[in-house]
Amino acid sequence: MKTKSKIIIAGPCAAESREQVINCALALKKQGIKIMRASLWKPRTQPGFEGIGTKGISWLAEITMLGITVATEILLPEQLTQLIKGINKNGDLSKVLLWIGSRNQNHLIQRGIAKIIKEKMPKTVKLLVKNQAWADERHWLGIVDHIVGSGISPKRLILCHRGFASSGQNNPNNFRNLPDFEMAMRVKEKSGLPMLIDPSHIGGTVGNVFKVMNMAEKFDFDGMMIEVHPKPIEAQSDAKQQLTFKELKSLLKII
Ligand code: PEP
Ligand code: MN
């Protein structure tokens, strides 16, 4: 992937403690990674750990002061309003990246989030948009149109392929979600937007994350969003797919 010229976003599935996110930020900084993911609010298949919530906003603010851009998922416009308030208090709002996840398919919410970014955040702040969970190219392109309808500049948008839900058939690698690299490349071309790959939510296991990145090699992705955790087995969500920092280092060497 020639990682030097690509957008690399790495970090835990979810922010769990101040110590965890700060350790993560320092470890990533050592590897030259400039954007760290850490979700405060988690969409979950079944009720369980739904993220640390507003308590974690000040931790993310601290990370922005380490010179790292912090990326986090927003489920509702009011969460973004809270985040902006908290980061403004003791962080750097220009060092934030937001994303809309694959389960968030209400276009009123999508536009509401984009509108706040446009009106309340520095122009450098980007919005990453993941594909919806089911394989439908028109819907994927439609998300972009809905969001652009908020008035946000398309220059502030980045797309990300995280695979599509599988019914269990035609899944020889036992991936968590099935990738459609060709569709991702068509959506990249038609939308004119950068397209990242999320091997973590496609693969579902550490071994599969490596496999996905090998398969993605011949496609023109503009970077990746990947999950890493200081102690993956202790992670409160997506434990099986999070890499250690050492595993991330070896992955970055081979792609
Ligand atoms: C995530 O990135 O942690 C996440 C919830 O992913 P997705 O929206 O792709 O399911
Ligand atoms: Mn996750």
mmCIF file of N, CA, C and O in Angstrom, residues 51-112:
data_model
loop_
_atom_site.group_PDB
_atom_site.id
_atom_site.type_symbol
_atom_site.label_atom_id
_atom_site.label_comp_id
_atom_site.label_asym_id
_atom_site.label_seq_id
_atom_site.Cartn_x
_atom_site.Cartn_y
_atom_site.Cartn_z
ATOM 1 N N GLY A 51 -19.791 1.720 25.152
ATOM 2 C CA GLY A 51 -18.801 2.795 25.133
ATOM 3 C C GLY A 51 -18.799 3.557 26.440
ATOM 4 O O GLY A 51 -19.763 3.518 27.199
ATOM 5 N N ILE A 52 -17.706 4.258 26.659
ATOM 6 C CA ILE A 52 -17.509 4.971 27.915
ATOM 7 C C ILE A 52 -18.307 6.284 27.929
ATOM 8 O O ILE A 52 -18.579 6.851 28.983
ATOM 9 N N GLY A 53 -18.662 6.762 26.737
ATOM 10 C CA GLY A 53 -19.488 7.967 26.619
ATOM 11 C C GLY A 53 -18.746 9.258 26.947
ATOM 12 O O GLY A 53 -17.517 9.332 26.812
ATOM 13 N N THR A 54 -19.492 10.241 27.433
ATOM 14 C CA THR A 54 -18.955 11.594 27.617
ATOM 15 C C THR A 54 -17.751 11.635 28.577
ATOM 16 O O THR A 54 -16.905 12.517 28.461
ATOM 17 N N LYS A 55 -17.676 10.654 29.471
ATOM 18 C CA LYS A 55 -16.553 10.597 30.429
ATOM 19 C C LYS A 55 -15.205 10.584 29.701
ATOM 20 O O LYS A 55 -14.197 11.066 30.219
ATOM 21 N N GLY A 56 -15.191 10.009 28.490
ATOM 22 C CA GLY A 56 -13.925 9.864 27.756
ATOM 23 C C GLY A 56 -13.536 11.084 26.928
ATOM 24 O O GLY A 56 -12.436 11.117 26.356
ATOM 25 N N ILE A 57 -14.401 12.084 26.876
ATOM 26 C CA ILE A 57 -14.099 13.239 26.001
ATOM 27 C C ILE A 57 -12.797 13.933 26.424
ATOM 28 O O ILE A 57 -11.967 14.285 25.587
ATOM 29 N N SER A 58 -12.603 14.075 27.740
ATOM 30 C CA SER A 58 -11.390 14.777 28.198
ATOM 31 C C SER A 58 -10.133 13.955 27.874
ATOM 32 O O SER A 58 -9.057 14.508 27.665
ATOM 33 N N TRP A 59 -10.261 12.610 27.824
ATOM 34 C CA TRP A 59 -9.099 11.776 27.453
ATOM 35 C C TRP A 59 -8.722 12.064 25.993
ATOM 36 O O TRP A 59 -7.550 12.194 25.660
ATOM 37 N N LEU A 60 -9.759 12.177 25.135
ATOM 38 C CA LEU A 60 -9.486 12.441 23.716
ATOM 39 C C LEU A 60 -8.882 13.841 23.562
ATOM 40 O O LEU A 60 -7.995 14.053 22.736
ATOM 41 N N ALA A 61 -9.368 14.770 24.388
ATOM 42 C CA ALA A 61 -8.806 16.135 24.341
ATOM 43 C C ALA A 61 -7.314 16.094 24.651
ATOM 44 O O ALA A 61 -6.508 16.749 23.994
ATOM 45 N N GLU A 62 -6.945 15.276 25.640
ATOM 46 C CA GLU A 62 -5.515 15.156 26.002
ATOM 47 C C GLU A 62 -4.690 14.632 24.836
ATOM 48 O O GLU A 62 -3.568 15.064 24.612
ATOM 49 N N ILE A 63 -5.266 13.690 24.101
ATOM 50 C CA ILE A 63 -4.531 13.112 22.970
ATOM 51 C C ILE A 63 -4.259 14.159 21.896
ATOM 52 O O ILE A 63 -3.173 14.204 21.320
ATOM 53 N N THR A 64 -5.242 15.031 21.663
ATOM 54 C CA THR A 64 -5.013 16.073 20.646
ATOM 55 C C THR A 64 -3.829 16.960 21.052
ATOM 56 O O THR A 64 -3.127 17.476 20.192
ATOM 57 N N MET A 65 -3.601 17.096 22.361
ATOM 58 C CA MET A 65 -2.496 17.940 22.824
ATOM 59 C C MET A 65 -1.141 17.230 22.681
ATOM 60 O O MET A 65 -0.098 17.838 22.865
ATOM 61 N N LEU A 66 -1.173 15.926 22.372
ATOM 62 C CA LEU A 66 0.077 15.200 22.117
ATOM 63 C C LEU A 66 0.457 15.299 20.638
ATOM 64 O O LEU A 66 1.382 14.660 20.168
ATOM 65 N N GLY A 67 -0.342 16.067 19.895
ATOM 66 C CA GLY A 67 -0.043 16.238 18.465
ATOM 67 C C GLY A 67 -0.632 15.135 17.603
ATOM 68 O O GLY A 67 -0.313 15.000 16.426
ATOM 69 N N ILE A 68 -1.491 14.320 18.193
ATOM 70 C CA ILE A 68 -2.134 13.222 17.450
ATOM 71 C C ILE A 68 -3.564 13.657 17.129
ATOM 72 O O ILE A 68 -4.255 14.211 17.983
ATOM 73 N N THR A 69 -3.999 13.379 15.905
ATOM 74 C CA THR A 69 -5.401 13.638 15.570
ATOM 75 C C THR A 69 -6.226 12.471 16.092
ATOM 76 O O THR A 69 -5.859 11.308 15.912
ATOM 77 N N VAL A 70 -7.325 12.775 16.735
ATOM 78 C CA VAL A 70 -8.128 11.720 17.329
ATOM 79 C C VAL A 70 -9.398 11.506 16.491
ATOM 80 O O VAL A 70 -10.053 12.464 16.080
ATOM 81 N N ALA A 71 -9.661 10.221 16.176
ATOM 82 C CA ALA A 71 -10.821 9.888 15.342
ATOM 83 C C ALA A 71 -11.838 9.136 16.181
ATOM 84 O O ALA A 71 -11.486 8.186 16.895
ATOM 85 N N THR A 72 -13.091 9.554 16.096
ATOM 86 C CA THR A 72 -14.108 8.893 16.913
ATOM 87 C C THR A 72 -15.451 8.854 16.195
ATOM 88 O O THR A 72 -15.756 9.720 15.375
ATOM 89 N N GLU A 73 -16.229 7.802 16.506
ATOM 90 C CA GLU A 73 -17.528 7.631 15.829
ATOM 91 C C GLU A 73 -18.603 8.466 16.526
ATOM 92 O O GLU A 73 -18.701 8.487 17.756
ATOM 93 N N ILE A 74 -19.431 9.117 15.717
ATOM 94 C CA ILE A 74 -20.556 9.889 16.246
ATOM 95 C C ILE A 74 -21.847 9.201 15.810
ATOM 96 O O ILE A 74 -22.052 8.935 14.626
ATOM 97 N N LEU A 75 -22.702 8.885 16.795
ATOM 98 C CA LEU A 75 -23.980 8.228 16.470
ATOM 99 C C LEU A 75 -25.122 9.230 16.354
ATOM 100 O O LEU A 75 -26.064 9.019 15.600
ATOM 101 N N LEU A 76 -25.021 10.306 17.140
ATOM 102 C CA LEU A 76 -26.101 11.303 17.186
ATOM 103 C C LEU A 76 -25.518 12.713 17.172
ATOM 104 O O LEU A 76 -24.468 12.947 17.784
ATOM 105 N N PRO A 77 -26.194 13.668 16.528
ATOM 106 C CA PRO A 77 -25.681 15.035 16.497
ATOM 107 C C PRO A 77 -25.377 15.590 17.894
ATOM 108 O O PRO A 77 -24.372 16.281 18.089
ATOM 109 N N GLU A 78 -26.217 15.261 18.884
ATOM 110 C CA GLU A 78 -25.966 15.836 20.217
ATOM 111 C C GLU A 78 -24.651 15.335 20.838
ATOM 112 O O GLU A 78 -24.048 16.025 21.652
ATOM 113 N N GLN A 79 -24.217 14.133 20.439
ATOM 114 C CA GLN A 79 -22.913 13.656 20.930
ATOM 115 C C GLN A 79 -21.796 14.542 20.388
ATOM 116 O O GLN A 79 -20.829 14.855 21.090
ATOM 117 N N LEU A 80 -21.943 14.950 19.126
ATOM 118 C CA LEU A 80 -20.914 15.811 18.527
ATOM 119 C C LEU A 80 -20.882 17.162 19.230
ATOM 120 O O LEU A 80 -19.805 17.713 19.485
ATOM 121 N N THR A 81 -22.057 17.675 19.570
ATOM 122 C CA THR A 81 -22.102 18.960 20.284
ATOM 123 C C THR A 81 -21.363 18.841 21.623
ATOM 124 O O THR A 81 -20.574 19.714 21.987
ATOM 125 N N GLN A 82 -21.575 17.718 22.324
ATOM 126 C CA GLN A 82 -20.878 17.503 23.614
ATOM 127 C C GLN A 82 -19.366 17.381 23.399
ATOM 128 O O GLN A 82 -18.568 17.921 24.161
ATOM 129 N N LEU A 83 -18.992 16.659 22.332
ATOM 130 C CA LEU A 83 -17.571 16.455 22.046
ATOM 131 C C LEU A 83 -16.883 17.798 21.772
ATOM 132 O O LEU A 83 -15.804 18.079 22.303
ATOM 133 N N ILE A 84 -17.523 18.626 20.969
ATOM 134 C CA ILE A 84 -16.936 19.927 20.612
ATOM 135 C C ILE A 84 -16.713 20.758 21.877
ATOM 136 O O ILE A 84 -15.647 21.339 22.081
ATOM 137 N N LYS A 85 -17.727 20.760 22.743
ATOM 138 C CA LYS A 85 -17.635 21.521 23.988
ATOM 139 C C LYS A 85 -16.438 21.040 24.832
ATOM 140 O O LYS A 85 -15.635 21.834 25.312
ATOM 141 N N GLY A 86 -16.324 19.733 24.980
ATOM 142 C CA GLY A 86 -15.269 19.142 25.814
ATOM 143 C C GLY A 86 -13.888 19.337 25.217
ATOM 144 O O GLY A 86 -12.925 19.620 25.946
ATOM 145 N N ILE A 87 -13.749 19.167 23.918
ATOM 146 C CA ILE A 87 -12.414 19.305 23.303
ATOM 147 C C ILE A 87 -12.001 20.777 23.355
ATOM 148 O O ILE A 87 -10.835 21.092 23.575
ATOM 149 N N ASN A 88 -12.962 21.664 23.172
ATOM 150 C CA ASN A 88 -12.653 23.104 23.231
ATOM 151 C C ASN A 88 -12.103 23.507 24.588
ATOM 152 O O ASN A 88 -11.311 24.424 24.688
ATOM 153 N N LYS A 89 -12.544 22.781 25.627
ATOM 154 C CA LYS A 89 -12.141 23.115 26.986
ATOM 155 C C LYS A 89 -10.642 22.865 27.211
ATOM 156 O O LYS A 89 -9.939 23.720 27.700
ATOM 157 N N ASN A 90 -10.174 21.651 26.860
ATOM 158 C CA ASN A 90 -8.746 21.410 27.119
ATOM 159 C C ASN A 90 -8.034 20.651 26.000
ATOM 160 O O ASN A 90 -7.088 19.929 26.237
ATOM 161 N N GLY A 91 -8.509 20.846 24.758
ATOM 162 C CA GLY A 91 -7.849 20.180 23.640
ATOM 163 C C GLY A 91 -7.795 21.061 22.410
ATOM 164 O O GLY A 91 -8.044 22.260 22.491
ATOM 165 N N ASP A 92 -7.474 20.444 21.272
ATOM 166 C CA ASP A 92 -7.323 21.169 20.015
ATOM 167 C C ASP A 92 -8.348 20.624 19.011
ATOM 168 O O ASP A 92 -8.204 19.521 18.496
ATOM 169 N N LEU A 93 -9.365 21.430 18.771
ATOM 170 C CA LEU A 93 -10.481 20.984 17.920
ATOM 171 C C LEU A 93 -10.061 20.733 16.465
ATOM 172 O O LEU A 93 -10.743 20.015 15.737
ATOM 173 N N SER A 94 -8.916 21.304 16.082
ATOM 174 C CA SER A 94 -8.486 21.069 14.693
ATOM 175 C C SER A 94 -7.882 19.666 14.551
ATOM 176 O O SER A 94 -7.662 19.183 13.459
ATOM 177 N N LYS A 95 -7.600 19.015 15.695
ATOM 178 C CA LYS A 95 -7.007 17.677 15.640
ATOM 179 C C LYS A 95 -8.047 16.591 15.924
ATOM 180 O O LYS A 95 -7.842 15.681 16.735
ATOM 181 N N VAL A 96 -9.184 16.727 15.273
ATOM 182 C CA VAL A 96 -10.269 15.761 15.452
ATOM 183 C C VAL A 96 -10.719 15.279 14.081
ATOM 184 O O VAL A 96 -10.712 16.035 13.121
ATOM 185 N N LEU A 97 -11.066 13.994 13.998
ATOM 186 C CA LEU A 97 -11.677 13.431 12.795
ATOM 187 C C LEU A 97 -12.902 12.653 13.266
ATOM 188 O O LEU A 97 -12.829 11.959 14.280
ATOM 189 N N LEU A 98 -14.026 12.845 12.592
ATOM 190 C CA LEU A 98 -15.242 12.144 13.020
ATOM 191 C C LEU A 98 -15.580 11.065 12.012
ATOM 192 O O LEU A 98 -15.183 11.164 10.858
ATOM 193 N N TRP A 99 -16.304 10.046 12.474
ATOM 194 C CA TRP A 99 -16.832 9.140 11.468
ATOM 195 C C TRP A 99 -18.251 8.703 11.752
ATOM 196 O O TRP A 99 -18.716 8.719 12.882
ATOM 197 N N ILE A 100 -18.928 8.352 10.660
ATOM 198 C CA ILE A 100 -20.281 7.796 10.725
ATOM 199 C C ILE A 100 -20.132 6.319 10.386
ATOM 200 O O ILE A 100 -19.572 5.960 9.355
ATOM 201 N N GLY A 101 -20.608 5.459 11.283
ATOM 202 C CA GLY A 101 -20.422 4.017 11.135
ATOM 203 C C GLY A 101 -21.444 3.369 10.224
ATOM 204 O O GLY A 101 -22.410 4.010 9.783
ATOM 205 N N SER A 102 -21.229 2.095 9.983
ATOM 206 C CA SER A 102 -22.042 1.395 8.981
ATOM 207 C C SER A 102 -23.483 1.162 9.430
ATOM 208 O O SER A 102 -24.363 0.928 8.634
ATOM 209 N N ARG A 103 -23.712 1.224 10.740
ATOM 210 C CA ARG A 103 -25.086 0.953 11.206
ATOM 211 C C ARG A 103 -25.931 2.211 11.290
ATOM 212 O O ARG A 103 -27.094 2.164 11.663
ATOM 213 N N ASN A 104 -25.328 3.340 10.990
ATOM 214 C CA ASN A 104 -26.007 4.621 11.171
ATOM 215 C C ASN A 104 -26.578 5.082 9.829
ATOM 216 O O ASN A 104 -26.009 5.939 9.163
ATOM 217 N N GLN A 105 -27.700 4.487 9.434
ATOM 218 C CA GLN A 105 -28.210 4.734 8.082
ATOM 219 C C GLN A 105 -29.448 5.620 8.037
ATOM 220 O O GLN A 105 -30.279 5.499 7.139
ATOM 221 N N ASN A 106 -29.585 6.499 8.997
ATOM 222 C CA ASN A 106 -30.676 7.481 8.973
ATOM 223 C C ASN A 106 -30.100 8.768 8.364
ATOM 224 O O ASN A 106 -29.236 9.415 8.964
ATOM 225 N N HIS A 107 -30.579 9.128 7.178
ATOM 226 C CA HIS A 107 -29.929 10.260 6.496
ATOM 227 C C HIS A 107 -30.163 11.603 7.196
ATOM 228 O O HIS A 107 -29.393 12.537 7.010
ATOM 229 N N LEU A 108 -31.209 11.673 8.022
ATOM 230 C CA LEU A 108 -31.414 12.923 8.777
ATOM 231 C C LEU A 108 -30.295 13.080 9.812
ATOM 232 O O LEU A 108 -29.755 14.171 10.025
ATOM 233 N N ILE A 109 -29.941 11.943 10.433
ATOM 234 C CA ILE A 109 -28.844 11.958 11.413
ATOM 235 C C ILE A 109 -27.510 12.221 10.707
ATOM 236 O O ILE A 109 -26.690 13.024 11.158
ATOM 237 N N GLN A 110 -27.323 11.561 9.574
ATOM 238 C CA GLN A 110 -26.065 11.753 8.822
ATOM 239 C C GLN A 110 -25.882 13.235 8.473
ATOM 240 O O GLN A 110 -24.815 13.816 8.670
ATOM 241 N N ARG A 111 -26.959 13.838 7.943
ATOM 242 C CA ARG A 111 -26.877 15.264 7.559
ATOM 243 C C ARG A 111 -26.721 16.163 8.778
ATOM 244 O O ARG A 111 -26.002 17.166 8.737
ATOM 245 N N GLY A 112 -27.391 15.786 9.872
ATOM 246 C CA GLY A 112 -27.304 16.582 11.104
ATOM 247 C C GLY A 112 -25.863 16.640 11.615
ATOM 248 O O GLY A 112 -25.376 17.700 12.035
#
